[in-house]
């Protein structure tokens, strides 16, 4: 009869569904009181006396056969992904299961048919029955679903069938008991949950459940778990309660406290999706554990139930949907009757031995099918009268995507359904459910069974499951009463939980946290830290585009594919970076330049990118991230928060959390902690949390890690849309046009998109519709905006486009046009004479006289004709500027044949010639030969008129003197300003111009403002620093934050104290402005440099505060050199005051020995003050090599203390070994040598010895300088200059020849000393000849007879005899170097050509002295010839060479130079000498003599083509070929390979050459290039090869046309004057005017070639290609187009060069 109860339980009239095992509730951060988590170490509940307490099984409810079959399948799904083998032995050991079955899986559902067979055999079931069931494919999952009838149908008799079913039930009860009451997991439970549950449920009326083999009863599982948590809290705390922090630490765990056993490991419980919310932004992470399944608590906290649906591979789609719907409605009915909120989760697996859920995920084909099935099935499960109630309480399914541990997306989802049985809807109703008793696949014989589900612990039970009608009716009456109690409890809970309306005013709080007392977004830099954003929320992040973040720290590896990064980059530029790119060890300025910081947003992927190929940048799981990337993040954050980058007060870190952060060691939490440490708190942070739940967990984590409450820095009540709109509104009216246009061809326009504009980082682009149709113009605040804009400009700020726009509004006087406006306008708009793609125009002006304003005014009025832009970064590289200008030129223009020219304004550019060359290298000539780019350079100079006179480019100049007309315009403007502004007389920059730069006005202004000046005060100290800096360094300033520190203003976050208030009344002379070149920050300077200079005069005259004392104070002031924004530039400016000398080539009136500041101290103060200043500077800048160098120069030039000078020079060289400092060491020795040998009449042997030794040391130092200069390529030279020292910035494109200059001067000085040596045995008449013979090595010192007078002198000379003999050859070699330097090459920048000419003159002066010593005068030669009428042929050759040497015609370079210096008669004489040498050399003539002789013929032919001395072309070719046969093609004789290009280049009408000749010419061209690079590669960065000859149309020598001849042609004609002056020949070449001259075109031959890969080749028979270098790379079109071109051919030492390139097929 034991089976009778089972039969009744399985009757179709009742239904009972099993639920899953219980686990503790999740941590509730809403609660202020929490209870400690349970101990996991035991498998059973324990009582106070330590005895094990038996727990009831949750699986004892009976299930109707049809439903039980479905539920058995459900159990199969739940357990299919579990791994119970690890606990199998423990389970069996606990229950006494025989060891023979240890191999079976723990869960019967996981058994295969072999496992079933083994188990039945163990039970001693008849073998034939075992075999029968085995053949019927009876697996464990089938077995648990079988009823007696099913076994009867398979032929099993009644007794074995009952045995099998009883044993199945016993086995499952044992395993479930161990599973449920096995290891417990730490998870706190709220105290109020216990109170709420006891109020709602009466434990005496709980439905009892029992094991089939046990009579023990138990409490409701939910109440039992509450009791267990309470008992555990009491046992742990010994009567003490635990706070939230301790509770939270228990939840997240402490790995150091974990035991070695796996059962004791603390597991982190992750939060579920926010209850009753449609949150598409929520994500689950794979394998995360969710809170345990529990019974009803306070009715409002949702209960959870976890299920895994089978895949469509295991069941049909229809069956899967049926299982989903049935599970949902059973769960929902239980929650509705129990009046508790709940969520059922599909795609979450229950962990073995736990009640927690593990996120696995479901692969779903279509979420719409789940939604559709849900809607259609409601009426099938609920009674019609309750259908609407069910529809209201049961929320539609929600789908949450699952992310991998590395943050990447997957194709798996968690499906969740929320149930909210609100009292107002459910009232006191009882809800019955109708379930189908047949499986979903059976369309026939389906019947419905009425069920009444309530939540019993972590499961739903069917009250109607009992087969006894009497018991059932009793239970129904009981549950009806309970429902009333639960409904009242629900109503009470809802009333208590009603939240009053939020009084937080979080919108206002958001504004306050963002602005922090600032006026605009531009006043701070924004760093955003964000995680994965759901796609539907991306549009609400548009505020990021408005805020223009400096950097975004991205923790979503897919952001650039489908996340925030991709959304941002649709309209804005963001560079994709990694943290390691910030920690390269380079300087901050180098990283800024390399990563384009401050110009474009840096999007830093802190956990790699999914689409990254390199494994080093792939996403990592959190554990690996902590080990491999955490250090990089910390270092990057240290860089980003470095005060050198921007001040702390100007920084806002904006955390945007789209999902909850639950792991205390998660990457984004580590980033927060790193920022918190670096910024020393959270003052500069703002946290935007998606909702209250995200906020709570974020706050708890930070409180645990950082011991700080972050609440006042968090926004969590606003939706992302509300945040977005609030920030957009906070931004204020836009001052830029919504759509910006650029002029295009044919009077059309193209749109300039924001993204395109952001790509041109160094350009401030002026659009056609600049300032038009802006939001600000229609806003109420426009009047105030207009007033502030005008006031800022007229006080002394830089002019903006708004100043021009506002002046054109009705009722306003037009902007003042200076007198030179028209000249500049016409110079820019009518460059018809130029065929160059790039035209340069200079505007020279005094500082502060309105030069830049005039230039911008011209741009404003030309914005519809040109594409106008201003270079906004003076530190930008020329190549970078050129590339971006080309982008502007081609923007929106698909037609490559026509462009709208670019008008580019640069301010005080360092090397305007090199900028032009860079432009030409990236541009292409268009067929119209019209300019594409016009560069307008505003050059500040104290001598603008002189600079204009010397300039090679078209130019205009303005001075600080106004014309009568201009003064009248300024007076009218002042009247207008009085009508709109209060006290315009305080607009001092404008008033200075109105007063025509009156010194009297400025002096009175300064005296009145500084009448209470106190040099000892902090204000006085700051004003003196700024005055000195602004006077001696043009464009200098100090950061606003530094100024505040200097006057004692504390940089507190919310403090409103300003520098303006603190510095009154001095601040009326100052202005603050925004700096963007070296980062973005506020800076301060004087309104006008003349005010600063007047202040210095006042300090000196009235307050005895000298320049020297101010600079010494600046060098002592540590605040100036602390880590801060703008420090590097300030240090550069301070060093510039001390080091930068005036130079004529840079626009100064004279060259100075020291900087203007040092020169002023020399003049007006004592010399020792200079020593004090420089010595203090060397202590301050101890790594600088240029300051000890300056000290060395001071001591040898001024103090004449050569010992100290030598000491400082060596110190400088030890710090930085470069050619300039090595030259200074040589200069010290040279100066001492001059000092020692200044009185030759008192020359003694000791002085002679000391002088010669000093000379030897000087020569060694100068040669060391030469070696360093030769080794210094561009990069090495940049490294050799101090990073904070701007002194050599303009020398980076020059080659240092000072070592050669110094050595030649020393050698000549030594020769002068030697000439003063008294040789008593020799008469004065022959003294010079004897000394000359000694120096040439023809006379030994041992041949002199010693006497008392000369013995000591001869002894000194004998010791240094080798040195003396080396003097002449070394001098000769130096002059040869100079000849090649000046003749073969020229400076790449035309602006440096005047300096080149001056250096050339100095060298010639030295050469003249050399000739006087080593060459006889004409009179001496006549006397010598008359005394020796018969001299040998060899001596005659020597005499001829000496003559050539005296005429600088004994070298190839010298002969080339004669082309420009000599007339025909002199050249004939020179050729005559070379002919004599060439034909009368006793031994065979050298290759050098041969090439010199050939070149002399070529030069003479170009100077005097009718000379009878000229050799025929054929003879010269013969000699060239002969020399080439001797030397081959691998020699370093560049000059030899130069001649075949001149003499043998094939032209029309010339004798046809054979194939070998063509091939040889190609080889000679290649040899010339190779040898040139071997010899002069160290100079090529600074100098370019000169073209001396061109290919003409004639034949023979007539085909060689000299540049001298072309110069004579073009300069003899009238050309359009430039700025009222005659055009210079340089301009005619640069502009291309030369090629338009008819006579030039008649003389020169246009050669045809082919453009290939940015180069040109001339093709000749035999597949011979001769490369030709285009003068400008821009002459060749990009894209690799191979087309026929024609050009004029010039010849340089480097090879053939193409001029005036034209594409033959162009229309």
CSV table of C-alpha atoms in Angstrom, one decimal, residues 830-837 839 925-931 1606 1609-1611 1613-1616 1627-1644 1646 1688 1699-1702:
chain,number,residue,atom,x,y,z
A,830,UNK,CA,46.7,91.1,-58.2
A,831,UNK,CA,49.7,88.7,-58.3
A,832,UNK,CA,49.4,88.3,-62.1
A,833,UNK,CA,53.1,88.4,-62.6
A,834,UNK,CA,53.6,85.2,-60.6
A,835,UNK,CA,53.4,81.8,-62.0
A,836,UNK,CA,54.4,80.0,-58.8
A,837,UNK,CA,51.7,78.0,-57.0
A,839,UNK,CA,53.2,83.4,-53.4
A,925,UNK,CA,50.9,73.3,-60.7
A,926,UNK,CA,47.6,73.9,-62.5
A,927,UNK,CA,47.6,74.6,-66.3
A,928,UNK,CA,46.7,78.2,-65.7
A,929,UNK,CA,50.0,78.8,-63.8
A,930,UNK,CA,48.2,81.0,-61.2
A,931,UNK,CA,48.9,81.0,-57.5
A,1606,UNK,CA,69.6,84.8,-68.1
A,1609,UNK,CA,68.3,89.3,-70.0
A,1610,UNK,CA,65.6,89.7,-67.4
A,1611,UNK,CA,67.1,92.5,-65.4
A,1613,UNK,CA,63.9,94.8,-69.1
A,1614,UNK,CA,61.1,96.6,-67.3
A,1615,UNK,CA,58.8,94.5,-65.1
A,1616,UNK,CA,55.8,95.5,-63.1
A,1627,UNK,CA,61.8,87.6,-57.1
A,1628,UNK,CA,61.8,87.2,-60.9
A,1629,UNK,CA,63.1,83.6,-60.5
A,1630,UNK,CA,60.8,82.7,-57.6
A,1631,UNK,CA,57.7,84.1,-59.3
A,1632,UNK,CA,58.4,82.4,-62.6
A,1633,UNK,CA,58.7,85.7,-64.6
A,1634,UNK,CA,62.0,84.5,-66.1
A,1635,UNK,CA,60.2,81.7,-68.1
A,1636,UNK,CA,57.8,84.1,-69.6
A,1637,UNK,CA,60.5,86.3,-71.1
A,1638,UNK,CA,60.5,85.8,-74.9
A,1639,UNK,CA,64.3,86.1,-75.2
A,1640,UNK,CA,64.8,83.4,-72.5
A,1641,UNK,CA,62.3,81.1,-74.3
A,1642,UNK,CA,64.2,81.7,-77.6
A,1643,UNK,CA,67.5,80.8,-76.0
A,1644,UNK,CA,66.6,77.7,-73.9
A,1646,UNK,CA,62.3,72.8,-73.7
A,1688,UNK,CA,63.7,73.7,-69.1
A,1699,UNK,CA,62.1,74.2,-64.3
A,1700,UNK,CA,58.7,75.4,-65.5
A,1701,UNK,CA,57.2,72.0,-65.9
A,1702,UNK,CA,54.2,71.8,-68.2
